[in-house]
């Protein structure tokens, strides 16, 4: 059994993924943490030192690696489905679930996180609002290729469990 959670930064992949893994008795992998552990560098360091293209290659390699692990819930980084054949890898090797959250809620969460994410670091509310809307125009078509889509600004572990039950019908 393999489940992937995908969606924009701040949609709750890590929090919900961890909870889902616990409920289902599966292992939890945060792909960003996996990349950091493998390369002994933080994501911001990788962006800074090697650039985004290099990060995407590392991300792709790590995705391929975890796509062979059994009994896992994988929280992926927000860009994963949009590069290489990553979305196909996920759809073919597990249940890929898109957490579809409104841009307004994403902006609030990202502002609250006051985060270190390289792509949104240091942005004002107005800049972040524009950026999230712009990026979603490009990214949503990839996210929407996920086999399962959960649309709600308050996605819960039970919503995800429902998708999991559906996924149980031969998809994973
Ligand atoms: C990224 C999202 C981040 C991380 C990197 C790039 C993106 O992960 O992989 O900063 O391109 O959306 P989260 O979605 O977990 O924040």
Short mmCIF file of N, CA and C and ligand atoms in Angstrom, two decimals:
data_model
loop_
_atom_site.label_atom_id
_atom_site.label_comp_id
_atom_site.label_asym_id
_atom_site.label_seq_id
_atom_site.Cartn_x
_atom_site.Cartn_y
_atom_site.Cartn_z
N UNK A 1 0.84 -1.21 0.00
CA UNK A 1 0.00 0.00 0.00
C UNK A 1 0.86 1.25 0.00
N UNK A 2 0.56 2.12 -0.92
CA UNK A 2 1.35 3.35 -1.06
C UNK A 2 0.39 4.50 -1.35
N UNK A 3 0.48 5.55 -0.57
CA UNK A 3 -0.40 6.71 -0.78
C UNK A 3 0.47 7.95 -0.93
N UNK A 4 0.18 8.78 -1.92
CA UNK A 4 0.89 10.05 -2.11
C UNK A 4 -0.09 11.19 -1.88
N UNK A 5 0.35 12.20 -1.14
CA UNK A 5 -0.45 13.40 -0.99
C UNK A 5 0.23 14.50 -1.79
N UNK A 6 -0.53 15.16 -2.65
CA UNK A 6 0.04 16.23 -3.46
C UNK A 6 -0.81 17.49 -3.33
N UNK A 7 -0.21 18.63 -3.67
CA UNK A 7 -0.93 19.90 -3.64
C UNK A 7 0.04 21.03 -3.32
N UNK A 8 -0.49 22.24 -3.39
CA UNK A 8 0.33 23.42 -3.23
C UNK A 8 0.91 23.52 -1.82
N UNK A 9 2.00 24.30 -1.71
CA UNK A 9 2.59 24.56 -0.38
C UNK A 9 1.51 25.07 0.58
N UNK A 10 1.47 24.47 1.76
CA UNK A 10 0.52 24.95 2.77
C UNK A 10 -0.83 24.24 2.73
N UNK A 11 -0.99 23.24 1.85
CA UNK A 11 -2.31 22.59 1.78
C UNK A 11 -2.50 21.52 2.85
N UNK A 12 -1.45 21.21 3.60
CA UNK A 12 -1.62 20.28 4.72
C UNK A 12 -1.11 18.87 4.48
N UNK A 13 -0.29 18.69 3.45
CA UNK A 13 0.19 17.35 3.10
C UNK A 13 0.92 16.67 4.26
N UNK A 14 1.81 17.43 4.90
CA UNK A 14 2.62 16.82 5.96
C UNK A 14 1.78 16.49 7.19
N UNK A 15 0.98 17.44 7.65
CA UNK A 15 0.17 17.21 8.85
C UNK A 15 -0.82 16.06 8.63
N UNK A 16 -1.56 16.14 7.52
CA UNK A 16 -2.58 15.11 7.26
C UNK A 16 -1.92 13.78 6.94
N UNK A 17 -0.81 13.83 6.24
CA UNK A 17 -0.12 12.60 5.86
C UNK A 17 0.35 11.83 7.09
N UNK A 18 0.88 12.57 8.04
CA UNK A 18 1.35 11.92 9.26
C UNK A 18 0.20 11.26 10.00
N UNK A 19 -0.93 12.00 10.09
CA UNK A 19 -2.11 11.46 10.79
C UNK A 19 -2.66 10.24 10.06
N UNK A 20 -2.73 10.35 8.74
CA UNK A 20 -3.27 9.24 7.94
C UNK A 20 -2.41 7.98 8.12
N UNK A 21 -1.11 8.19 8.09
CA UNK A 21 -0.20 7.05 8.25
C UNK A 21 -0.43 6.38 9.61
N UNK A 22 -0.65 7.21 10.63
CA UNK A 22 -0.84 6.65 11.97
C UNK A 22 -2.13 5.84 12.03
N UNK A 23 -3.21 6.41 11.49
CA UNK A 23 -4.50 5.72 11.51
C UNK A 23 -4.43 4.39 10.76
N UNK A 24 -3.70 4.40 9.64
CA UNK A 24 -3.65 3.19 8.80
C UNK A 24 -2.52 2.23 9.18
N UNK A 25 -1.69 2.65 10.13
CA UNK A 25 -0.58 1.80 10.53
C UNK A 25 0.48 1.70 9.44
N UNK A 26 0.65 2.78 8.67
CA UNK A 26 1.67 2.80 7.62
C UNK A 26 2.83 3.69 8.05
N UNK A 27 3.93 3.60 7.33
CA UNK A 27 5.06 4.51 7.60
C UNK A 27 4.81 5.84 6.92
N UNK A 28 5.37 6.89 7.51
CA UNK A 28 5.19 8.22 6.92
C UNK A 28 6.52 8.73 6.38
N UNK A 29 6.50 9.24 5.15
CA UNK A 29 7.69 9.85 4.57
C UNK A 29 7.34 11.26 4.09
N UNK A 30 8.10 12.24 4.56
CA UNK A 30 7.99 13.59 4.03
C UNK A 30 9.10 13.70 2.99
N UNK A 31 8.73 13.84 1.72
CA UNK A 31 9.74 13.78 0.65
C UNK A 31 10.81 14.86 0.80
N UNK A 32 10.41 16.06 1.26
CA UNK A 32 11.42 17.12 1.46
C UNK A 32 12.45 16.71 2.50
N UNK A 33 11.96 16.11 3.58
CA UNK A 33 12.89 15.66 4.65
C UNK A 33 13.79 14.54 4.13
N UNK A 34 13.22 13.69 3.30
CA UNK A 34 13.97 12.58 2.71
C UNK A 34 15.12 13.13 1.85
N UNK A 35 14.80 14.16 1.04
CA UNK A 35 15.83 14.78 0.18
C UNK A 35 16.91 15.42 1.06
N UNK A 36 16.47 16.11 2.11
CA UNK A 36 17.43 16.79 2.99
C UNK A 36 18.37 15.78 3.66
N UNK A 37 17.80 14.67 4.13
CA UNK A 37 18.61 13.66 4.81
C UNK A 37 19.60 13.02 3.84
N UNK A 38 19.15 12.80 2.62
CA UNK A 38 20.00 12.13 1.63
C UNK A 38 21.18 13.02 1.21
N UNK A 39 20.95 14.33 1.18
CA UNK A 39 21.99 15.23 0.67
C UNK A 39 22.66 16.05 1.77
N UNK A 40 22.28 15.81 3.01
CA UNK A 40 22.88 16.52 4.15
C UNK A 40 22.78 18.03 3.98
N UNK A 41 21.69 18.48 3.38
CA UNK A 41 21.47 19.92 3.21
C UNK A 41 19.98 20.21 3.33
N UNK A 42 19.66 21.43 3.77
CA UNK A 42 18.24 21.79 3.82
C UNK A 42 17.77 22.14 2.42
N UNK A 43 16.45 22.18 2.23
CA UNK A 43 15.91 22.55 0.91
C UNK A 43 16.39 23.97 0.53
N UNK A 44 16.30 24.96 1.44
CA UNK A 44 16.81 26.29 1.06
C UNK A 44 18.28 26.25 0.65
N UNK A 45 19.09 25.44 1.32
CA UNK A 45 20.52 25.33 0.94
C UNK A 45 20.67 24.75 -0.46
N UNK A 46 19.87 23.75 -0.77
CA UNK A 46 19.98 23.13 -2.10
C UNK A 46 19.61 24.16 -3.19
N UNK A 47 18.51 24.89 -2.95
CA UNK A 47 18.11 25.94 -3.92
C UNK A 47 19.23 26.97 -4.07
N UNK A 48 19.75 27.39 -2.92
CA UNK A 48 20.76 28.45 -2.92
C UNK A 48 22.05 28.02 -3.61
N UNK A 49 22.51 26.80 -3.26
CA UNK A 49 23.82 26.36 -3.76
C UNK A 49 23.78 25.79 -5.17
N UNK A 50 22.68 25.09 -5.49
CA UNK A 50 22.67 24.38 -6.78
C UNK A 50 21.60 24.86 -7.75
N UNK A 51 20.61 25.64 -7.26
CA UNK A 51 19.56 26.14 -8.13
C UNK A 51 18.35 25.21 -8.20
N UNK A 52 17.26 25.72 -8.73
CA UNK A 52 16.01 24.95 -8.72
C UNK A 52 16.08 23.71 -9.62
N UNK A 53 16.71 23.83 -10.80
CA UNK A 53 16.73 22.66 -11.71
C UNK A 53 17.39 21.46 -11.04
N UNK A 54 18.47 21.76 -10.33
CA UNK A 54 19.18 20.69 -9.63
C UNK A 54 18.30 20.10 -8.52
N UNK A 55 17.58 20.98 -7.81
CA UNK A 55 16.66 20.49 -6.77
C UNK A 55 15.62 19.57 -7.39
N UNK A 56 15.06 19.96 -8.55
CA UNK A 56 14.01 19.14 -9.18
C UNK A 56 14.54 17.76 -9.56
N UNK A 57 15.80 17.71 -9.98
CA UNK A 57 16.39 16.42 -10.34
C UNK A 57 16.53 15.54 -9.09
N UNK A 58 17.01 16.16 -8.02
CA UNK A 58 17.15 15.41 -6.76
C UNK A 58 15.78 14.91 -6.29
N UNK A 59 14.78 15.80 -6.41
CA UNK A 59 13.41 15.48 -5.98
C UNK A 59 12.88 14.29 -6.78
N UNK A 60 13.12 14.33 -8.09
CA UNK A 60 12.66 13.25 -8.98
C UNK A 60 13.33 11.93 -8.60
N UNK A 61 14.64 11.98 -8.37
CA UNK A 61 15.36 10.75 -7.99
C UNK A 61 14.83 10.18 -6.68
N UNK A 62 14.58 11.07 -5.73
CA UNK A 62 14.08 10.60 -4.43
C UNK A 62 12.66 10.05 -4.56
N UNK A 63 11.84 10.68 -5.41
CA UNK A 63 10.48 10.15 -5.62
C UNK A 63 10.55 8.73 -6.16
N UNK A 64 11.44 8.53 -7.16
CA UNK A 64 11.57 7.19 -7.75
C UNK A 64 11.96 6.18 -6.67
N UNK A 65 12.84 6.63 -5.79
CA UNK A 65 13.30 5.72 -4.73
C UNK A 65 12.13 5.36 -3.79
N UNK A 66 11.40 6.36 -3.31
CA UNK A 66 10.33 6.03 -2.35
C UNK A 66 9.16 5.32 -3.04
N UNK A 67 9.07 5.45 -4.38
CA UNK A 67 7.96 4.78 -5.07
C UNK A 67 8.14 3.26 -5.08
N UNK A 68 9.27 2.81 -4.55
CA UNK A 68 9.48 1.36 -4.43
C UNK A 68 9.29 0.89 -2.99
N UNK A 69 9.05 1.80 -2.08
CA UNK A 69 8.84 1.41 -0.68
C UNK A 69 7.42 0.90 -0.49
N UNK A 70 7.28 -0.06 0.42
CA UNK A 70 5.96 -0.63 0.71
C UNK A 70 5.36 0.05 1.95
N UNK A 71 4.06 0.07 2.01
CA UNK A 71 3.34 0.52 3.21
C UNK A 71 3.73 1.91 3.66
N UNK A 72 3.60 2.85 2.77
CA UNK A 72 3.97 4.23 3.09
C UNK A 72 2.90 5.25 2.68
N UNK A 73 2.86 6.32 3.47
CA UNK A 73 2.15 7.52 3.05
C UNK A 73 3.26 8.54 2.77
N UNK A 74 3.26 9.11 1.56
CA UNK A 74 4.31 10.05 1.17
C UNK A 74 3.71 11.45 1.00
N UNK A 75 4.18 12.40 1.82
CA UNK A 75 3.80 13.80 1.62
C UNK A 75 4.83 14.38 0.66
N UNK A 76 4.38 14.84 -0.50
CA UNK A 76 5.32 15.34 -1.52
C UNK A 76 5.43 16.86 -1.45
N UNK A 77 6.50 17.42 -2.01
CA UNK A 77 6.63 18.87 -2.10
C UNK A 77 5.66 19.41 -3.15
N UNK A 78 5.31 20.68 -3.02
CA UNK A 78 4.28 21.27 -3.88
C UNK A 78 4.58 21.25 -5.37
N UNK A 79 5.86 21.12 -5.74
CA UNK A 79 6.18 21.14 -7.17
C UNK A 79 6.27 19.75 -7.78
N UNK A 80 6.26 18.72 -6.97
CA UNK A 80 6.54 17.36 -7.46
C UNK A 80 5.72 16.95 -8.68
N UNK A 81 4.38 17.11 -8.66
CA UNK A 81 3.61 16.61 -9.81
C UNK A 81 3.88 17.35 -11.10
N UNK A 82 4.54 18.50 -11.02
CA UNK A 82 4.68 19.39 -12.19
C UNK A 82 5.99 19.20 -12.94
N UNK A 83 6.82 18.27 -12.55
CA UNK A 83 8.12 18.08 -13.20
C UNK A 83 8.29 16.63 -13.63
N UNK A 84 9.05 16.46 -14.70
CA UNK A 84 9.32 15.12 -15.27
C UNK A 84 8.00 14.33 -15.41
N UNK A 85 8.09 13.02 -15.22
CA UNK A 85 6.86 12.20 -15.28
C UNK A 85 6.40 11.85 -13.87
N UNK A 86 6.68 12.76 -12.92
CA UNK A 86 6.41 12.45 -11.51
C UNK A 86 4.94 12.08 -11.25
N UNK A 87 4.02 12.80 -11.89
CA UNK A 87 2.61 12.53 -11.61
C UNK A 87 2.24 11.12 -12.09
N UNK A 88 2.83 10.70 -13.23
CA UNK A 88 2.55 9.35 -13.73
C UNK A 88 3.15 8.30 -12.80
N UNK A 89 4.36 8.58 -12.32
CA UNK A 89 4.98 7.63 -11.39
C UNK A 89 4.05 7.43 -10.19
N UNK A 90 3.53 8.54 -9.66
CA UNK A 90 2.68 8.43 -8.46
C UNK A 90 1.37 7.71 -8.76
N UNK A 91 0.75 8.07 -9.89
CA UNK A 91 -0.52 7.41 -10.22
C UNK A 91 -0.35 5.93 -10.51
N UNK A 92 0.83 5.56 -11.02
CA UNK A 92 1.04 4.15 -11.37
C UNK A 92 1.52 3.30 -10.21
N UNK A 93 2.05 3.94 -9.19
CA UNK A 93 2.62 3.13 -8.10
C UNK A 93 1.83 3.27 -6.79
N UNK A 94 0.74 4.03 -6.82
CA UNK A 94 -0.03 4.17 -5.59
C UNK A 94 -1.29 4.98 -5.78
N UNK A 95 -1.89 5.35 -4.66
CA UNK A 95 -3.07 6.21 -4.68
C UNK A 95 -2.58 7.64 -4.51
N UNK A 96 -2.76 8.43 -5.54
CA UNK A 96 -2.28 9.82 -5.51
C UNK A 96 -3.47 10.73 -5.22
N UNK A 97 -3.39 11.45 -4.11
CA UNK A 97 -4.53 12.28 -3.67
C UNK A 97 -4.14 13.75 -3.68
N UNK A 98 -4.90 14.54 -4.40
CA UNK A 98 -4.67 16.00 -4.47
C UNK A 98 -5.52 16.68 -3.39
N UNK A 99 -4.85 17.44 -2.53
CA UNK A 99 -5.55 18.21 -1.50
C UNK A 99 -5.83 19.59 -2.08
N UNK A 100 -7.07 19.79 -2.50
CA UNK A 100 -7.43 21.00 -3.25
C UNK A 100 -7.98 22.07 -2.30
N UNK A 101 -7.11 23.03 -1.98
CA UNK A 101 -7.45 24.08 -1.01
C UNK A 101 -7.50 25.41 -1.75
N UNK A 102 -8.38 26.31 -1.33
CA UNK A 102 -8.51 27.59 -2.05
C UNK A 102 -7.25 28.45 -1.89
N UNK A 103 -6.95 29.27 -2.90
CA UNK A 103 -5.76 30.14 -2.83
C UNK A 103 -5.79 31.05 -1.61
N UNK A 104 -6.99 31.50 -1.23
CA UNK A 104 -7.10 32.42 -0.08
C UNK A 104 -6.57 31.75 1.18
N UNK A 105 -6.99 30.52 1.39
CA UNK A 105 -6.55 29.79 2.60
C UNK A 105 -5.05 29.49 2.53
N UNK A 106 -4.58 29.16 1.33
CA UNK A 106 -3.15 28.87 1.18
C UNK A 106 -2.32 30.09 1.55
N UNK A 107 -2.74 31.26 1.06
CA UNK A 107 -2.00 32.49 1.35
C UNK A 107 -1.96 32.73 2.86
N UNK A 108 -3.11 32.58 3.53
CA UNK A 108 -3.14 32.80 4.99
C UNK A 108 -2.18 31.85 5.70
N UNK A 109 -2.22 30.59 5.30
CA UNK A 109 -1.36 29.60 5.96
C UNK A 109 0.11 29.89 5.72
N UNK A 110 0.44 30.29 4.49
CA UNK A 110 1.85 30.55 4.18
C UNK A 110 2.35 31.79 4.92
N UNK A 111 1.47 32.78 5.07
CA UNK A 111 1.86 33.98 5.82
C UNK A 111 2.10 33.61 7.28
N UNK A 112 1.19 32.80 7.81
CA UNK A 112 1.27 32.39 9.22
C UNK A 112 2.54 31.58 9.48
N UNK A 113 2.87 30.75 8.51
CA UNK A 113 4.04 29.88 8.69
C UNK A 113 5.33 30.71 8.73
N UNK A 114 5.28 31.96 8.24
CA UNK A 114 6.45 32.84 8.21
C UNK A 114 7.67 32.06 7.77
N UNK A 115 7.50 31.40 6.64
CA UNK A 115 8.39 30.25 6.40
C UNK A 115 9.66 30.54 5.63
N UNK A 116 10.43 29.50 5.55
CA UNK A 116 11.73 29.52 4.87
C UNK A 116 11.64 28.96 3.46
N UNK A 117 10.42 28.65 3.01
CA UNK A 117 10.30 28.03 1.68
C UNK A 117 10.90 28.98 0.63
N UNK A 118 11.89 28.52 -0.13
CA UNK A 118 12.61 29.40 -1.06
C UNK A 118 11.71 30.13 -2.04
N UNK A 119 10.65 29.48 -2.52
CA UNK A 119 9.85 30.11 -3.57
C UNK A 119 8.95 31.22 -3.06
N UNK A 120 8.67 31.25 -1.76
CA UNK A 120 7.74 32.26 -1.24
C UNK A 120 8.35 33.14 -0.15
N UNK A 121 9.61 32.88 0.14
CA UNK A 121 10.28 33.59 1.24
C UNK A 121 10.27 35.11 1.05
N UNK A 122 9.96 35.83 2.13
CA UNK A 122 10.08 37.29 2.13
C UNK A 122 9.00 38.04 1.37
N UNK A 123 7.96 37.34 0.91
CA UNK A 123 6.91 38.01 0.12
C UNK A 123 5.90 38.70 1.04
N UNK A 124 5.41 39.85 0.58
CA UNK A 124 4.33 40.52 1.30
C UNK A 124 3.03 39.79 0.99
N UNK A 125 1.96 40.14 1.72
CA UNK A 125 0.66 39.50 1.47
C UNK A 125 0.25 39.68 0.00
N UNK A 126 0.42 40.91 -0.51
CA UNK A 126 -0.01 41.18 -1.90
C UNK A 126 0.82 40.37 -2.89
N UNK A 127 2.12 40.33 -2.67
CA UNK A 127 3.00 39.58 -3.58
C UNK A 127 2.68 38.09 -3.53
N UNK A 128 2.45 37.62 -2.31
CA UNK A 128 2.16 36.20 -2.13
C UNK A 128 0.83 35.82 -2.81
N UNK A 129 -0.15 36.71 -2.66
CA UNK A 129 -1.46 36.46 -3.28
C UNK A 129 -1.30 36.33 -4.80
N UNK A 130 -0.55 37.26 -5.40
CA UNK A 130 -0.34 37.19 -6.85
C UNK A 130 0.41 35.92 -7.23
N UNK A 131 1.46 35.63 -6.47
CA UNK A 131 2.28 34.46 -6.78
C UNK A 131 1.48 33.16 -6.72
N UNK A 132 0.70 33.01 -5.63
CA UNK A 132 -0.07 31.76 -5.47
C UNK A 132 -1.05 31.61 -6.64
N UNK A 133 -1.75 32.70 -6.98
CA UNK A 133 -2.70 32.61 -8.10
C UNK A 133 -1.98 32.27 -9.40
N UNK A 134 -0.85 32.95 -9.65
CA UNK A 134 -0.10 32.69 -10.88
C UNK A 134 0.40 31.25 -10.95
N UNK A 135 0.98 30.80 -9.84
CA UNK A 135 1.55 29.44 -9.85
C UNK A 135 0.46 28.39 -10.00
N UNK A 136 -0.71 28.67 -9.41
CA UNK A 136 -1.78 27.67 -9.50
C UNK A 136 -2.30 27.53 -10.93
N UNK A 137 -2.23 28.61 -11.70
CA UNK A 137 -2.66 28.51 -13.11
C UNK A 137 -1.80 27.45 -13.80
N UNK A 138 -0.50 27.47 -13.51
CA UNK A 138 0.40 26.49 -14.13
C UNK A 138 0.31 25.12 -13.47
N UNK A 139 0.13 25.12 -12.17
CA UNK A 139 0.24 23.84 -11.46
C UNK A 139 -1.05 23.02 -11.39
N UNK A 140 -2.19 23.71 -11.32
CA UNK A 140 -3.45 22.96 -11.15
C UNK A 140 -3.66 21.85 -12.18
N UNK A 141 -3.35 22.12 -13.47
CA UNK A 141 -3.55 21.05 -14.45
C UNK A 141 -2.78 19.78 -14.10
N UNK A 142 -1.60 19.94 -13.50
CA UNK A 142 -0.83 18.76 -13.08
C UNK A 142 -1.48 18.12 -11.85
N UNK A 143 -1.83 18.95 -10.87
CA UNK A 143 -2.45 18.42 -9.65
C UNK A 143 -3.72 17.62 -9.99
N UNK A 144 -4.46 18.17 -10.98
CA UNK A 144 -5.75 17.56 -11.33
C UNK A 144 -5.60 16.20 -12.01
N UNK A 145 -4.38 15.85 -12.38
CA UNK A 145 -4.16 14.51 -12.95
C UNK A 145 -4.13 13.44 -11.87
N UNK A 146 -4.10 13.85 -10.60
CA UNK A 146 -4.09 12.88 -9.50
C UNK A 146 -5.34 12.02 -9.59
N UNK A 147 -5.21 10.77 -9.20
CA UNK A 147 -6.35 9.88 -9.34
C UNK A 147 -7.48 10.25 -8.39
N UNK A 148 -7.13 10.85 -7.26
CA UNK A 148 -8.16 11.23 -6.28
C UNK A 148 -8.01 12.71 -5.92
N UNK A 149 -9.15 13.37 -5.75
CA UNK A 149 -9.11 14.81 -5.45
C UNK A 149 -10.03 15.08 -4.26
N UNK A 150 -9.49 15.72 -3.24
CA UNK A 150 -10.31 16.08 -2.08
C UNK A 150 -10.39 17.60 -2.05
N UNK A 151 -11.60 18.13 -2.28
CA UNK A 151 -11.75 19.58 -2.36
C UNK A 151 -12.49 20.10 -1.13
N UNK A 152 -11.78 20.80 -0.30
CA UNK A 152 -12.38 21.42 0.89
C UNK A 152 -11.29 22.23 1.55
N UNK A 153 -11.67 23.37 2.16
CA UNK A 153 -10.65 24.15 2.86
C UNK A 153 -10.37 23.57 4.23
N UNK A 154 -11.19 22.59 4.63
CA UNK A 154 -10.97 21.96 5.94
C UNK A 154 -10.86 20.45 5.79
N UNK A 155 -9.95 20.04 4.96
CA UNK A 155 -9.79 18.60 4.74
C UNK A 155 -9.38 17.92 6.04
N UNK A 156 -10.05 16.80 6.33
CA UNK A 156 -9.73 16.07 7.56
C UNK A 156 -9.13 14.71 7.21
N UNK A 157 -8.63 14.07 8.24
CA UNK A 157 -8.09 12.72 8.04
C UNK A 157 -9.21 11.79 7.58
N UNK A 158 -10.47 12.04 8.03
CA UNK A 158 -11.57 11.17 7.60
C UNK A 158 -11.84 11.32 6.11
N UNK A 159 -11.70 12.57 5.61
CA UNK A 159 -11.87 12.75 4.15
C UNK A 159 -10.84 11.88 3.42
N UNK A 160 -9.64 11.92 3.96
CA UNK A 160 -8.56 11.17 3.31
C UNK A 160 -8.80 9.67 3.43
N UNK A 161 -9.35 9.27 4.57
CA UNK A 161 -9.64 7.85 4.76
C UNK A 161 -10.66 7.38 3.73
N UNK A 162 -11.63 8.24 3.45
CA UNK A 162 -12.66 7.89 2.47
C UNK A 162 -11.99 7.64 1.12
N UNK A 163 -11.02 8.50 0.77
CA UNK A 163 -10.30 8.32 -0.50
C UNK A 163 -9.49 7.03 -0.46
N UNK A 164 -8.96 6.74 0.71
CA UNK A 164 -8.16 5.54 0.87
C UNK A 164 -9.03 4.30 0.62
N UNK A 165 -10.26 4.33 1.15
CA UNK A 165 -11.15 3.18 0.97
C UNK A 165 -11.42 2.98 -0.54
N UNK A 166 -11.62 4.10 -1.21
CA UNK A 166 -11.85 4.04 -2.65
C UNK A 166 -10.61 3.47 -3.35
N UNK A 167 -9.46 3.96 -2.90
CA UNK A 167 -8.20 3.52 -3.50
C UNK A 167 -7.98 2.03 -3.28
N UNK A 168 -8.59 1.50 -2.23
CA UNK A 168 -8.43 0.09 -1.91
C UNK A 168 -8.96 -0.81 -3.00
N UNK A 169 -9.78 -0.25 -3.90
CA UNK A 169 -10.35 -1.09 -4.96
C UNK A 169 -9.38 -1.25 -6.11
N UNK A 170 -8.23 -1.86 -5.79
CA UNK A 170 -7.30 -2.25 -6.85
C UNK A 170 -6.32 -1.20 -7.31
N UNK A 171 -6.30 -0.04 -6.67
CA UNK A 171 -5.40 1.00 -7.20
C UNK A 171 -4.02 0.98 -6.58
N UNK A 172 -3.87 0.36 -5.44
CA UNK A 172 -2.59 0.55 -4.75
C UNK A 172 -1.77 -0.73 -4.75
C1 LIG B 1 8.06 23.58 -3.29
C2 LIG B 1 7.41 23.16 -2.16
C3 LIG B 1 8.13 22.78 -0.94
C4 LIG B 1 9.55 22.31 -1.27
C5 LIG B 1 10.27 23.33 -2.10
C6 LIG B 1 9.55 23.65 -3.40
C7 LIG B 1 7.25 23.94 -4.48
O1 LIG B 1 7.44 21.73 -0.26
O2 LIG B 1 9.54 21.09 -1.95
O3 LIG B 1 10.40 24.48 -1.32
O4 LIG B 1 7.80 24.03 -5.59
O5 LIG B 1 6.01 24.13 -4.32
P1 LIG B 1 6.02 21.96 0.53
O6 LIG B 1 4.93 21.89 -0.49
O7 LIG B 1 5.99 20.82 1.48
O8 LIG B 1 6.12 23.28 1.19
#
